[in-house]
CSV table of C-alpha atoms and ligand atoms in Angstrom, one decimal:
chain,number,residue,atom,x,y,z
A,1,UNK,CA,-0.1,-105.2,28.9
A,2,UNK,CA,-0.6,-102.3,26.8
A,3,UNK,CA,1.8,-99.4,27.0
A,4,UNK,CA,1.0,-95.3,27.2
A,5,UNK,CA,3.1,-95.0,24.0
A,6,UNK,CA,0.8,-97.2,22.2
A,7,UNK,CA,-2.2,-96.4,23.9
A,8,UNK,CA,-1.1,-92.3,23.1
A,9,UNK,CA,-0.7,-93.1,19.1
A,10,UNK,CA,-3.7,-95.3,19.1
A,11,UNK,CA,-5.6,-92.1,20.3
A,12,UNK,CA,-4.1,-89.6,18.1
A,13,UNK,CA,-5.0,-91.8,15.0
A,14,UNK,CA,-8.6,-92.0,16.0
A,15,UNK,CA,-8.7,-88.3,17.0
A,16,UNK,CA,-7.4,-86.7,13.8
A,17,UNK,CA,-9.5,-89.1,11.2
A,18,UNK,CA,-12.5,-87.9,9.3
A,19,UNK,CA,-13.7,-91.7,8.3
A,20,UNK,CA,-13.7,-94.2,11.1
A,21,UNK,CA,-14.8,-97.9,10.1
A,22,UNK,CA,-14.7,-100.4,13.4
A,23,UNK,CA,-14.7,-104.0,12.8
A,24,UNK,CA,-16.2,-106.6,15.6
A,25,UNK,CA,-15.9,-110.1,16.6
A,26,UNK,CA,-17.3,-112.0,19.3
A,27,UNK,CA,-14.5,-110.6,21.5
A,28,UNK,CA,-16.3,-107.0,21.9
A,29,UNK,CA,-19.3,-109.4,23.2
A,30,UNK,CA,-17.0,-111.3,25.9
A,31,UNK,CA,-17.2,-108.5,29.0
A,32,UNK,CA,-21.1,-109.2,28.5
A,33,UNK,CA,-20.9,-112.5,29.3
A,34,UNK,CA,-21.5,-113.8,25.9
A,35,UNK,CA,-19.2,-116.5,25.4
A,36,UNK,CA,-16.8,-116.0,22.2
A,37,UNK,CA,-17.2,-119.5,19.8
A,38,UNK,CA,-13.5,-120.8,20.0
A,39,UNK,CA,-13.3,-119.7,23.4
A,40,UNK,CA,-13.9,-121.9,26.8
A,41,UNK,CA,-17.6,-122.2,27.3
A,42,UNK,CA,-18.5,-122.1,24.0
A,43,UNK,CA,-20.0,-125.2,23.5
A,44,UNK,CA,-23.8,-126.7,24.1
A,45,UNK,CA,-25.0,-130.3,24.5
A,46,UNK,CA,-21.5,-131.5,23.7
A,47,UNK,CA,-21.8,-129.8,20.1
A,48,UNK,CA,-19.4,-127.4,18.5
A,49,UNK,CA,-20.9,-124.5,17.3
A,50,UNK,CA,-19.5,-125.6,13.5
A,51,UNK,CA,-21.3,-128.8,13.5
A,52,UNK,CA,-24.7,-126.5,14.2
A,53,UNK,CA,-24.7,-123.4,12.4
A,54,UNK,CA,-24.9,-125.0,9.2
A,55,UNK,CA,-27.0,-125.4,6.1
A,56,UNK,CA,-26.4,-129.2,6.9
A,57,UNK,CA,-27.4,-129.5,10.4
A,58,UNK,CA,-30.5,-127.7,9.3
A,59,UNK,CA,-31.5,-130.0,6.9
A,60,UNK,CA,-31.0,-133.2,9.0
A,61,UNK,CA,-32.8,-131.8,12.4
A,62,UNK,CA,-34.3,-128.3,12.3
A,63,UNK,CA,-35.6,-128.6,15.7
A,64,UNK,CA,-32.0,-129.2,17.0
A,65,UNK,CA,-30.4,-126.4,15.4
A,66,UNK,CA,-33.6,-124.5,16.6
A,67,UNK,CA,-33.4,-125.6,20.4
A,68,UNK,CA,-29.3,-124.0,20.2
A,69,UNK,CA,-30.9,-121.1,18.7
A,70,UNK,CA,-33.1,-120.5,21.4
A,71,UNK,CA,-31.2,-121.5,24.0
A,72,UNK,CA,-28.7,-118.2,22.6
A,73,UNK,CA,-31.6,-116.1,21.9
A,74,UNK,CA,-32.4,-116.4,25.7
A,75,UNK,CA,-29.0,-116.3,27.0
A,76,UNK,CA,-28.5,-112.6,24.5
A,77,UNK,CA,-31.7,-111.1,25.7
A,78,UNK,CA,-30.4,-111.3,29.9
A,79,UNK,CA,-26.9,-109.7,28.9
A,80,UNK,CA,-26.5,-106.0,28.7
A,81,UNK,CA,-24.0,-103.7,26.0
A,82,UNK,CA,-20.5,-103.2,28.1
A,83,UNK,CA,-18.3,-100.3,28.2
A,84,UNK,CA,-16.7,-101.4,24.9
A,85,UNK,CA,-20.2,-101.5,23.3
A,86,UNK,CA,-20.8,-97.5,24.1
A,87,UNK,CA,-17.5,-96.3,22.6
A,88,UNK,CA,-18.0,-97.7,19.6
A,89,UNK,CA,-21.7,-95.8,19.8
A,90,UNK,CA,-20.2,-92.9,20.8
A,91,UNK,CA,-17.8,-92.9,18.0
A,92,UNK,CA,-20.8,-93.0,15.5
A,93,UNK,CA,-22.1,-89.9,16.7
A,94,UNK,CA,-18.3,-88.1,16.6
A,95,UNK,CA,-17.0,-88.7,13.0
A,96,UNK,CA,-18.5,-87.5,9.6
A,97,UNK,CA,-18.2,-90.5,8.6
A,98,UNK,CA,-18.4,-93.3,10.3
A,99,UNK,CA,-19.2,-97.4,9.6
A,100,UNK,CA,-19.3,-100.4,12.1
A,101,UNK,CA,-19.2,-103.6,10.2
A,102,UNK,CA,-20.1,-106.7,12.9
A,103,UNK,CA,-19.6,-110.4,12.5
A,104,UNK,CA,-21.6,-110.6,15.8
A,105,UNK,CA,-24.9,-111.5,16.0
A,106,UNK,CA,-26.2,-110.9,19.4
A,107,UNK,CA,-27.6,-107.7,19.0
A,108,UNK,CA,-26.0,-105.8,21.2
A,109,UNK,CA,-24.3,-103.1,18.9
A,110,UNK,CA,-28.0,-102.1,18.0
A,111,UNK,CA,-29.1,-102.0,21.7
A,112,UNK,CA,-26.0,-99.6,22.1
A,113,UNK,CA,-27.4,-97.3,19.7
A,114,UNK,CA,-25.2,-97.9,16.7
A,115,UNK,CA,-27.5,-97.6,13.5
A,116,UNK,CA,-24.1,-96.8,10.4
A,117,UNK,CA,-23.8,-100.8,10.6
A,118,UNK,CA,-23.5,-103.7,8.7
A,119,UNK,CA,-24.4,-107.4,10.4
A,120,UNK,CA,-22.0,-109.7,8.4
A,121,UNK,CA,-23.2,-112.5,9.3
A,122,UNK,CA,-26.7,-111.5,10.8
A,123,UNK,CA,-28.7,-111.1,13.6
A,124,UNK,CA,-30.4,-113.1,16.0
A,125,UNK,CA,-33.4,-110.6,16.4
A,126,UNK,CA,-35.1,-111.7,13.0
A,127,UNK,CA,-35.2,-114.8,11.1
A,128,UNK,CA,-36.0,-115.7,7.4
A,129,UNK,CA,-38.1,-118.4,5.6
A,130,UNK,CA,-35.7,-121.2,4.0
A,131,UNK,CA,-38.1,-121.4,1.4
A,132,UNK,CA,-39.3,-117.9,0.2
A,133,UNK,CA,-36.6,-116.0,1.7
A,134,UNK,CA,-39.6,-113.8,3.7
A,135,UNK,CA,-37.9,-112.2,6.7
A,136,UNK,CA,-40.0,-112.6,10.1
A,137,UNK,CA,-39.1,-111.0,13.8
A,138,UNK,CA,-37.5,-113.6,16.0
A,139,UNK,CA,-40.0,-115.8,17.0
A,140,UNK,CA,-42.0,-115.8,20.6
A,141,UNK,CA,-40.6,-118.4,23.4
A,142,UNK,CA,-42.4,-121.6,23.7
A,143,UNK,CA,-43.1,-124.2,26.2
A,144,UNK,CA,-41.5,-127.4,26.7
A,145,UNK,CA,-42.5,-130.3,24.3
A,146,UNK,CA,-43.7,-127.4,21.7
A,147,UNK,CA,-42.2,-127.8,18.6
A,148,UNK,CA,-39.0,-125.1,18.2
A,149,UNK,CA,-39.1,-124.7,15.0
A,150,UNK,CA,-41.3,-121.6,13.3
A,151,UNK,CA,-43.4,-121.6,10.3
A,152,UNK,CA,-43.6,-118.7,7.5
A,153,UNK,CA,-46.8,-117.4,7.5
A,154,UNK,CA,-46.7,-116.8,3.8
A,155,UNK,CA,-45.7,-120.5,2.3
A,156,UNK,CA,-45.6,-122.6,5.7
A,157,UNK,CA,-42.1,-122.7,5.1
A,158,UNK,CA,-39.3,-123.8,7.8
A,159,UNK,CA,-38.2,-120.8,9.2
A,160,UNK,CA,-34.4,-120.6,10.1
A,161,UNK,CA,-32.4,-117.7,12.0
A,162,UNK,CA,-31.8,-114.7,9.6
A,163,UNK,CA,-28.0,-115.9,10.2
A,164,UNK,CA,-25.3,-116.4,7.7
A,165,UNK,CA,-23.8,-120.2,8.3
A,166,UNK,CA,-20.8,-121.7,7.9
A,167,UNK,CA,-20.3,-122.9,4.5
A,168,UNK,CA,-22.9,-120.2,3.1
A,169,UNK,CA,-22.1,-117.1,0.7
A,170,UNK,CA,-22.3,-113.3,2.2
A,171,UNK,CA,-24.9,-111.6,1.6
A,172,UNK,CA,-25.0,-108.9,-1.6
A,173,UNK,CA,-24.2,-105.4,-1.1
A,174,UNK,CA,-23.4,-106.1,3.0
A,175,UNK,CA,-19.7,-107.0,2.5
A,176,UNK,CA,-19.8,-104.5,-0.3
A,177,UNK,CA,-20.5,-101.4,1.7
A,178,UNK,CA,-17.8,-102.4,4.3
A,179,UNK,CA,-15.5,-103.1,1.5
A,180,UNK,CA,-16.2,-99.8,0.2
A,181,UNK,CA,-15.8,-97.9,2.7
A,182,UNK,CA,-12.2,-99.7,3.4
A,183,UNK,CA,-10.9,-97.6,0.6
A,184,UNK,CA,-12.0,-94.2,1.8
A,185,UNK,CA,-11.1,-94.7,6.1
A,186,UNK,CA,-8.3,-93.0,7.6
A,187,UNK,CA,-8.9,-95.4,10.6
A,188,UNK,CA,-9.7,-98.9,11.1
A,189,UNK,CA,-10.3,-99.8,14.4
A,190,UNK,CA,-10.7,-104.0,15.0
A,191,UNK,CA,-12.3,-105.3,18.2
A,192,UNK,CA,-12.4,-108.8,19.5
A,193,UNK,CA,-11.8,-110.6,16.5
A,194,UNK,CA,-9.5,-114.0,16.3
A,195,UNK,CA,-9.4,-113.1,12.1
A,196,UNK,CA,-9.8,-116.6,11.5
A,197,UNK,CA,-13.0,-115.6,9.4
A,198,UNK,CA,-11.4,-114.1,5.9
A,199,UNK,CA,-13.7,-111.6,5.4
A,200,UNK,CA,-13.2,-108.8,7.7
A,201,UNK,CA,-9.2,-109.7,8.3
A,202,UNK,CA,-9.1,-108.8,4.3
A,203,UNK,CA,-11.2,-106.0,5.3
A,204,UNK,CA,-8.7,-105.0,8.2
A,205,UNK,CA,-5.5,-105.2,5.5
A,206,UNK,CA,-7.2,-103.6,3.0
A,207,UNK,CA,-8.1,-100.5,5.0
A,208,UNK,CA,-4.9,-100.2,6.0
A,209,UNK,CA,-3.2,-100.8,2.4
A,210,UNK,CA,-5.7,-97.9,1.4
A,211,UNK,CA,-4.3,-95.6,3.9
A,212,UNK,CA,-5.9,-96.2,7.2
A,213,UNK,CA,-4.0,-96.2,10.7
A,214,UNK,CA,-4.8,-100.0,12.3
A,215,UNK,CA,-5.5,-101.1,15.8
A,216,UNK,CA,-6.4,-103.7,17.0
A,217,UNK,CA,-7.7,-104.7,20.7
A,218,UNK,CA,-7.4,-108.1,21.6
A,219,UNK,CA,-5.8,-109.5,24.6
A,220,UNK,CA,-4.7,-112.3,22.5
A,221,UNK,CA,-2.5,-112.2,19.3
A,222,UNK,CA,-3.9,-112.9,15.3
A,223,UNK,CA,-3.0,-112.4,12.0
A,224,UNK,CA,-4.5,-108.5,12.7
A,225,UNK,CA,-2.7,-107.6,15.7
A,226,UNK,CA,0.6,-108.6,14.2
A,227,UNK,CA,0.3,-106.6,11.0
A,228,UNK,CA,-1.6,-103.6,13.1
A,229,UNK,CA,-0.1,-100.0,13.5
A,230,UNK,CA,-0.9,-100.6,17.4
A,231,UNK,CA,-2.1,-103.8,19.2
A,232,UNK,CA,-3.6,-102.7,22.1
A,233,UNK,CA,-3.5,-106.1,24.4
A,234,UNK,CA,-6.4,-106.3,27.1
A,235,UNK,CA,-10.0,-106.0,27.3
A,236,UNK,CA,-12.0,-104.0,25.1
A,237,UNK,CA,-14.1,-103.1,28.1
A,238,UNK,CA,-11.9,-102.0,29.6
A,239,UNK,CA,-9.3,-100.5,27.0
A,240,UNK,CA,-11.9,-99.0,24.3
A,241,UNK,CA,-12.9,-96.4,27.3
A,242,UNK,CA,-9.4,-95.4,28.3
A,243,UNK,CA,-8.7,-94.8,24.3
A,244,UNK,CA,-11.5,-92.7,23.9
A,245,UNK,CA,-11.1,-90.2,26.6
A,246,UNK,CA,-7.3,-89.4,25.3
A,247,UNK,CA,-8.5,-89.4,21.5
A,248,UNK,CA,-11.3,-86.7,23.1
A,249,UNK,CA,-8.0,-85.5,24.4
A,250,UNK,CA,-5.8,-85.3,22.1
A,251,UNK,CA,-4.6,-82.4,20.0
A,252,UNK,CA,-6.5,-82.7,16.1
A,253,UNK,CA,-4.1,-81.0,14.2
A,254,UNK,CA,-0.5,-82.5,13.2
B,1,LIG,P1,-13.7,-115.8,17.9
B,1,LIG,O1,-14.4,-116.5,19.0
B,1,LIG,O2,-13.0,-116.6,16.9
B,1,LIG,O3,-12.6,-114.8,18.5
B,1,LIG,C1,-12.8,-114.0,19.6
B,1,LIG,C2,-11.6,-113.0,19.7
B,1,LIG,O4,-11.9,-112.1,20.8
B,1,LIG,C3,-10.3,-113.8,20.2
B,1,LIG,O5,-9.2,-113.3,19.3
B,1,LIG,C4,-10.1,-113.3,21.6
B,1,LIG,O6,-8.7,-113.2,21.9
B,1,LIG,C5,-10.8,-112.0,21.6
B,1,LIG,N1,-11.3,-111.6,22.9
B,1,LIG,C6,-11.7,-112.3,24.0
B,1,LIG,N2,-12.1,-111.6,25.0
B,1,LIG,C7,-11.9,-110.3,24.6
B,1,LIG,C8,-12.2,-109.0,25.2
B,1,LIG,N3,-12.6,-108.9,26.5
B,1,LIG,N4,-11.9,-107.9,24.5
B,1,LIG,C9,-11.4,-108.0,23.3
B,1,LIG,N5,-11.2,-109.1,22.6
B,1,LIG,C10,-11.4,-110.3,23.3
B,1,LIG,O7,-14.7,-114.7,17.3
B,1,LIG,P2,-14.8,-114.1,15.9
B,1,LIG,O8,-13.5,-113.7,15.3
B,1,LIG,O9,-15.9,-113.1,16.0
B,1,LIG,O10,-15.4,-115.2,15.0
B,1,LIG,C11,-16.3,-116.1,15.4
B,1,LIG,C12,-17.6,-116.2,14.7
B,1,LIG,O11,-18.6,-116.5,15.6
B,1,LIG,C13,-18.1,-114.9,14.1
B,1,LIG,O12,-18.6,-115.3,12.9
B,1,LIG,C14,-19.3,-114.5,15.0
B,1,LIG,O13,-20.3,-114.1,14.1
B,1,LIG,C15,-19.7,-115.7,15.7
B,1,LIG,N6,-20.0,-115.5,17.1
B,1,LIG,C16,-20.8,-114.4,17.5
B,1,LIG,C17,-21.0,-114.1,18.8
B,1,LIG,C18,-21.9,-112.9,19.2
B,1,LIG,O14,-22.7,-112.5,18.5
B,1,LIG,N7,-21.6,-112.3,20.4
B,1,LIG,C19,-20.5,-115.0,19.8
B,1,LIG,C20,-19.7,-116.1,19.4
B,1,LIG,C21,-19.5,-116.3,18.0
B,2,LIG,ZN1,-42.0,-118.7,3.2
């Protein structure tokens, strides 16, 4: 379990920086009830979520990888933001600068009130013709034996989840602007994440090459927590709140 020492540094950091950037994985998303991918319950019909969320799986049965889809859409929309969620809100409001870069994609960050964000890898509230690329709003629920999958109303185009797949290149100028602002944070605060995606683990180091003070909360251990300035080990539900009252706390100047 996390110690005061720890938790006491972790606080100061956060409480003396000008530029926060917050990184999350599927782990800030747990305490809602959304399972995390390579956690228990994270599988559906038997499948892996690796063998659906891809331009593959798409191609050889669109109304599968719909159905999964759905079936999360559904399950997202009865879960609510946690604690964890509302400090990382909160945070938004109390820096000058301030950027939450997200690899999740249940929407909840949004529904927390965070708008400084970047989706890495999407969102589950919109989705995006595979043809012409036109982006739609998720689409309305349908009966059983209706066909799952949505057309574009522009070029009758499959329409797929505006979600970024395995296998599939980032999107320009999202991994830029968290990139960017890696350089210039004096805090880099990592939630919930195993870091087995590159991306934001590169994003992690590089803040803190640049500078920046790095925690990371994760009951478990990765490849962040062990280079981190402070692991904090438990629930981010639980731990984000207690953080954020002693960085409220805690004395600004050295
Ligand atoms: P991951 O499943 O690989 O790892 C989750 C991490 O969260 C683990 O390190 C685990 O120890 C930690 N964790 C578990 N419970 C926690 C808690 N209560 N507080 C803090 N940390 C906790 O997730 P990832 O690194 O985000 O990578 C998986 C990929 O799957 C991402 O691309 C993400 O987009 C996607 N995904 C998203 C959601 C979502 O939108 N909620 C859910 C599952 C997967
Ligand atoms: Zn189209």
């Amino acid at each position: 379990m996390t110690d005061e020492t720890d938790l006491n540094r972790a606080a100061r950091a956060l409480s003396r920086a000008r530029a926060a950037l917050v990184l999350t994985g599927a782990g800030i998303s747990a305490e809602s009830g959304i399972p995390t991918f390579r956690g228990a319950g994270g599988l559906w019909e038997g499948f892996r979520a690796e063998e659906l969320a891809t331009p593959q799986a798409f191609a050889a049965d669109p109304a599968r990888v719909w159905r999964w889809y759905r079936w999360r859409q559904a399950q997202y929309g009865e879960c609510e933001p946690n604690p964890g969620h509302a400090v990382i809100a909160q945070m938004e409001g109390a820096y000058e600068r301030f950027l939450l870069a997200t690899q999740n994609v249940d929407g909840l960050h949004h529904r927390a009130g965070n708008r400084e964000m970047v989706e890495l890898h999407g969102t589950i509230t919109r989705t995006r013709c595979s043809r012409c690329q036109r982006l739609a709003d998720w689409p309305e629920p349908i009966e059983e034996g209706e066909d799952p999958v949505p057309r574009c109303g522009s070029c009758e185009g499959l329409m797929r989840p505006h979600i970024l797949w395995f296998g599939e290149r980032y999107w320009t100028g999202t991994l830029e602007r968290a990139y960017e602002f890696a350089h210039e944070a004096d805090v880099c605060l990592v939630v919930g994440t195993s870091a087995q995606v590159w991306a934001p683990a590169q994003m992690a180091l590089l803040a803190q090459q640049q500078g920046a003070f790095l925690i990371d909360v994760n009951p478990g251990a990765t490849d962040i927590s062990f280079s981190a300035d402070v692991h904090l080990m438990g629930p981010a539900g639980e731990l984000l709140p207690e953080l954020w009252e002693r960085a409220k706390r805690s004395p600004q100047d050295p």
